[in-house]
Amino acid sequence: MPPGEFPGPAVAARPRPRRGHRRTGIVAALGIVAAGAVVAVVLASDFGSPKDDQSGSSPSASQAASSPSSTVEGTSRPQSLPPGARREAGGFAWVPPEGWQRDVQTGSEVHYTSPDARQELAAKSSVARDDLMDSWQKSEQNAQQGDYSKIRLERTTFRGYPAVVWEYTFTLRGDPWHARLLGFTVGGKSYQINTWYRPDIEAQALKTYEKVRDGFTVL
């Protein structure tokens, strides 16, 4: 993502009153000035601003072939879309939790917020521009407010593809949040599967995130 953009939840620590509500995200909450539009940020921008969505469910689609990866960030790629998968305009499919509020940010980015607004999930795709690690490191340089604290920002692989994991904590409007971002590149496109959640629900939040992440399919 472009320098200055910092990814964070759109929930603003409370349920959103209506669909289509634009996310303020960490960028505004932490007083960070975004240098570009949401998805403009190789991956982080794609999840640190307003824009994105998922639409229509559909059970079939061809997917990019890949070899299974035993890394901490994923399991082997499913051979077919899991039950209930939604195909998105961004060229991917996933299975968001039932009953969560859907928010389309752009044609290639979608967010879902839990009924109690204590967790948000986001998925997105964009044309791969710069190296994701470099992009996120530049964004991190601006993350000096909002009690930002890095847990890890490192390269890894996801189903055999080059990937980056960024995990950190921060404060938004007085409330603590935990972020876990996963970005990876496939055939010239970058994809992200991210979540932000309140620390006191970590066990359930990670269970939800991992289920969604493991069912993510590049079409």
Short mmCIF file of C-alpha atoms in Angstrom, two decimals:
data_model
loop_
_atom_site.label_atom_id
_atom_site.label_comp_id
_atom_site.label_asym_id
_atom_site.label_seq_id
_atom_site.Cartn_x
_atom_site.Cartn_y
_atom_site.Cartn_z
CA MET A 1 0.00 0.00 0.00
CA PRO A 2 1.10 3.56 -0.49
CA PRO A 3 3.27 5.09 2.23
CA GLY A 4 1.20 6.59 5.01
CA GLU A 5 -1.67 4.14 4.79
CA PHE A 6 -2.20 1.99 7.85
CA PRO A 7 -4.73 -0.83 8.00
CA GLY A 8 -7.33 -0.99 10.73
CA PRO A 9 -10.95 -1.97 11.39
CA ALA A 10 -13.88 -0.02 10.02
CA VAL A 11 -16.09 -0.78 12.99
CA ALA A 12 -14.72 2.13 15.04
CA ALA A 13 -15.38 0.06 18.16
CA ARG A 14 -19.14 0.06 17.77
CA PRO A 15 -21.79 -1.44 15.48
CA ARG A 16 -22.22 0.44 12.23
CA PRO A 17 -25.68 2.00 11.87
CA ARG A 18 -26.17 1.18 8.23
CA ARG A 19 -24.71 -0.66 5.32
CA GLY A 20 -22.29 1.24 3.18
CA HIS A 21 -20.86 3.14 6.15
CA ARG A 22 -17.35 4.27 5.26
CA ARG A 23 -14.59 3.08 7.49
CA THR A 24 -12.49 5.61 9.31
CA GLY A 25 -9.90 2.95 10.03
CA ILE A 26 -6.66 3.31 11.88
CA VAL A 27 -5.43 5.90 9.46
CA ALA A 28 -7.78 8.54 10.79
CA ALA A 29 -7.98 7.15 14.28
CA LEU A 30 -4.26 7.34 14.76
CA GLY A 31 -3.89 10.68 13.06
CA ILE A 32 -2.01 9.18 10.14
CA VAL A 33 -2.46 10.90 6.79
CA ALA A 34 -3.19 8.41 4.01
CA ALA A 35 -1.15 8.96 0.89
CA GLY A 36 -3.51 7.15 -1.43
CA ALA A 37 -6.79 5.36 -1.88
CA VAL A 38 -7.67 2.17 -0.12
CA VAL A 39 -6.62 -0.48 -2.53
CA ALA A 40 -3.79 1.67 -3.77
CA VAL A 41 -1.71 0.31 -0.97
CA VAL A 42 -0.22 -2.85 -2.32
CA LEU A 43 -2.10 -4.77 0.32
CA ALA A 44 -2.45 -2.78 3.46
CA SER A 45 -4.14 0.07 1.73
CA ASP A 46 -6.53 -2.46 0.45
CA PHE A 47 -7.65 -2.95 3.98
CA GLY A 48 -6.92 0.30 5.67
CA SER A 49 -9.59 2.43 4.11
CA PRO A 50 -13.12 2.44 2.78
CA LYS A 51 -13.96 0.31 -0.25
CA ASP A 52 -14.40 -3.32 -1.13
CA ASP A 53 -17.01 -5.99 -1.17
CA GLN A 54 -18.14 -9.47 -1.82
CA SER A 55 -21.16 -10.46 -3.73
CA GLY A 56 -23.26 -13.39 -4.75
CA SER A 57 -22.66 -16.93 -3.65
CA SER A 58 -21.63 -19.54 -6.13
CA PRO A 59 -20.20 -22.99 -5.62
CA SER A 60 -17.90 -23.41 -8.58
CA ALA A 61 -14.90 -21.79 -10.17
CA SER A 62 -11.47 -22.72 -11.45
CA GLN A 63 -8.62 -21.99 -9.10
CA ALA A 64 -4.91 -21.45 -9.51
CA ALA A 65 -2.98 -24.61 -8.89
CA SER A 66 -0.53 -24.67 -6.04
CA SER A 67 1.31 -27.07 -3.86
CA PRO A 68 0.32 -27.53 -0.22
CA SER A 69 2.28 -25.54 2.32
CA SER A 70 2.90 -26.56 5.90
CA THR A 71 3.73 -23.04 7.04
CA VAL A 72 2.04 -21.48 10.06
CA GLU A 73 -0.10 -19.30 7.83
CA GLY A 74 -2.15 -21.85 5.99
CA THR A 75 -3.19 -25.33 5.11
CA SER A 76 -3.25 -27.02 1.73
CA ARG A 77 -5.42 -25.36 -0.89
CA PRO A 78 -8.90 -26.85 -1.21
CA GLN A 79 -9.59 -28.60 -4.52
CA SER A 80 -13.09 -27.10 -4.76
CA LEU A 81 -14.98 -24.27 -3.16
CA PRO A 82 -16.26 -25.07 0.32
CA PRO A 83 -20.03 -25.09 0.99
CA GLY A 84 -21.47 -21.60 1.22
CA ALA A 85 -18.53 -19.93 -0.55
CA ARG A 86 -19.14 -16.50 -2.03
CA ARG A 87 -17.43 -15.55 -5.27
CA GLU A 88 -16.16 -11.99 -5.25
CA ALA A 89 -15.51 -9.55 -8.08
CA GLY A 90 -11.88 -9.42 -6.97
CA GLY A 91 -11.25 -12.90 -8.32
CA PHE A 92 -11.51 -14.89 -5.12
CA ALA A 93 -14.07 -16.79 -3.09
CA TRP A 94 -14.45 -17.25 0.65
CA VAL A 95 -17.00 -18.24 3.29
CA PRO A 96 -17.77 -15.29 5.58
CA PRO A 97 -19.50 -15.97 8.92
CA GLU A 98 -23.28 -16.11 8.82
CA GLY A 99 -25.12 -13.20 10.36
CA TRP A 100 -22.23 -10.75 10.00
CA GLN A 101 -22.68 -7.35 8.35
CA ARG A 102 -21.28 -7.12 4.86
CA ASP A 103 -19.66 -3.91 3.67
CA VAL A 104 -18.43 -3.48 0.11
CA GLN A 105 -15.45 -1.14 0.02
CA THR A 106 -14.48 -1.45 -3.64
CA GLY A 107 -15.08 -3.89 -6.44
CA SER A 108 -12.29 -6.06 -5.09
CA GLU A 109 -12.44 -5.56 -1.32
CA VAL A 110 -15.05 -6.82 1.11
CA HIS A 111 -15.47 -6.47 4.88
CA TYR A 112 -17.63 -8.35 7.36
CA THR A 113 -18.30 -7.16 10.91
CA SER A 114 -19.58 -9.36 13.73
CA PRO A 115 -22.99 -8.52 15.24
CA ASP A 116 -21.34 -7.15 18.38
CA ALA A 117 -18.76 -5.17 16.33
CA ARG A 118 -15.87 -6.79 18.20
CA GLN A 119 -14.29 -8.40 15.16
CA GLU A 120 -13.95 -7.47 11.52
CA LEU A 121 -12.80 -9.62 8.61
CA ALA A 122 -11.62 -8.30 5.27
CA ALA A 123 -10.51 -9.84 2.00
CA LYS A 124 -9.21 -8.14 -1.08
CA SER A 125 -7.20 -8.31 -4.25
CA SER A 126 -5.23 -5.79 -6.31
CA VAL A 127 -2.62 -5.71 -9.01
CA ALA A 128 0.75 -6.50 -7.47
CA ARG A 129 2.84 -3.35 -7.66
CA ASP A 130 5.63 -3.06 -5.13
CA ASP A 131 7.02 -5.65 -2.79
CA LEU A 132 4.44 -6.12 -0.04
CA MET A 133 6.98 -6.24 2.74
CA ASP A 134 8.48 -2.93 1.63
CA SER A 135 5.03 -1.40 1.38
CA TRP A 136 3.95 -2.49 4.85
CA GLN A 137 7.25 -1.45 6.38
CA LYS A 138 6.75 2.05 4.97
CA SER A 139 3.25 2.11 6.40
CA GLU A 140 4.56 0.98 9.76
CA GLN A 141 6.95 3.92 9.88
CA ASN A 142 3.90 6.15 10.16
CA ALA A 143 2.24 4.03 12.81
CA GLN A 144 3.70 5.81 15.78
CA GLN A 145 0.41 6.84 17.34
CA GLY A 146 -2.59 5.02 18.74
CA ASP A 147 -0.38 2.86 20.97
CA TYR A 148 0.72 0.84 17.95
CA SER A 149 2.87 -2.12 18.97
CA LYS A 150 4.27 -4.59 16.46
CA ILE A 151 4.14 -8.27 17.28
CA ARG A 152 5.62 -9.43 13.99
CA LEU A 153 6.08 -8.30 10.41
CA GLU A 154 7.79 -11.05 8.46
CA ARG A 155 7.93 -12.95 5.22
CA THR A 156 6.41 -16.40 5.00
CA THR A 157 4.57 -18.50 2.43
CA PHE A 158 0.90 -19.27 2.01
CA ARG A 159 0.11 -22.44 0.07
CA GLY A 160 3.49 -22.19 -1.56
CA TYR A 161 3.13 -18.53 -2.59
CA PRO A 162 5.33 -15.72 -1.25
CA ALA A 163 3.51 -13.99 1.59
CA VAL A 164 3.86 -11.50 4.42
CA VAL A 165 2.32 -11.65 7.89
CA TRP A 166 1.76 -8.50 9.92
CA GLU A 167 0.46 -8.74 13.46
CA TYR A 168 0.15 -5.83 15.86
CA THR A 169 -1.95 -4.22 18.58
CA PHE A 170 -3.26 -0.67 18.74
CA THR A 171 -5.85 1.53 20.40
CA LEU A 172 -8.83 2.90 18.52
CA ARG A 173 -11.05 5.45 20.25
CA GLY A 174 -9.81 4.29 23.62
CA ASP A 175 -10.37 0.59 22.96
CA PRO A 176 -7.63 -2.01 22.46
CA TRP A 177 -7.52 -3.96 19.20
CA HIS A 178 -5.42 -6.78 17.81
CA ALA A 179 -4.69 -7.06 14.09
CA ARG A 180 -3.56 -9.98 12.00
CA LEU A 181 -2.92 -9.41 8.29
CA LEU A 182 -1.88 -11.93 5.68
CA GLY A 183 -0.92 -10.84 2.17
CA PHE A 184 0.31 -13.05 -0.65
CA THR A 185 0.94 -12.80 -4.38
CA VAL A 186 -0.32 -15.11 -7.13
CA GLY A 187 0.26 -14.53 -10.83
CA GLY A 188 0.75 -10.78 -10.67
CA LYS A 189 -2.08 -10.14 -8.21
CA SER A 190 -1.89 -9.49 -4.49
CA TYR A 191 -4.47 -10.86 -2.07
CA GLN A 192 -5.12 -10.10 1.57
CA ILE A 193 -7.05 -11.91 4.26
CA ASN A 194 -7.17 -9.74 7.37
CA THR A 195 -8.87 -9.49 10.72
CA TRP A 196 -9.09 -7.01 13.58
CA TYR A 197 -10.56 -8.03 16.90
CA ARG A 198 -10.82 -7.08 20.55
CA PRO A 199 -8.17 -8.93 22.62
CA ASP A 200 -10.67 -10.38 25.10
CA ILE A 201 -12.25 -12.54 22.38
CA GLU A 202 -8.97 -13.71 20.87
CA ALA A 203 -9.60 -17.46 21.07
CA GLN A 204 -12.90 -17.30 19.21
CA ALA A 205 -11.71 -14.52 16.90
CA LEU A 206 -8.72 -16.52 15.72
CA LYS A 207 -10.84 -19.62 15.25
CA THR A 208 -13.18 -17.62 13.03
CA TYR A 209 -10.33 -16.01 11.13
CA GLU A 210 -8.47 -19.26 10.51
CA LYS A 211 -11.61 -20.93 9.21
CA VAL A 212 -12.22 -18.08 6.76
CA ARG A 213 -8.56 -17.92 5.77
CA ASP A 214 -8.29 -21.65 5.12
CA GLY A 215 -11.35 -21.55 2.88
CA PHE A 216 -10.07 -18.59 0.83
CA THR A 217 -9.77 -19.55 -2.82
CA VAL A 218 -8.13 -17.69 -5.71
CA LEU A 219 -10.38 -18.11 -8.73
#
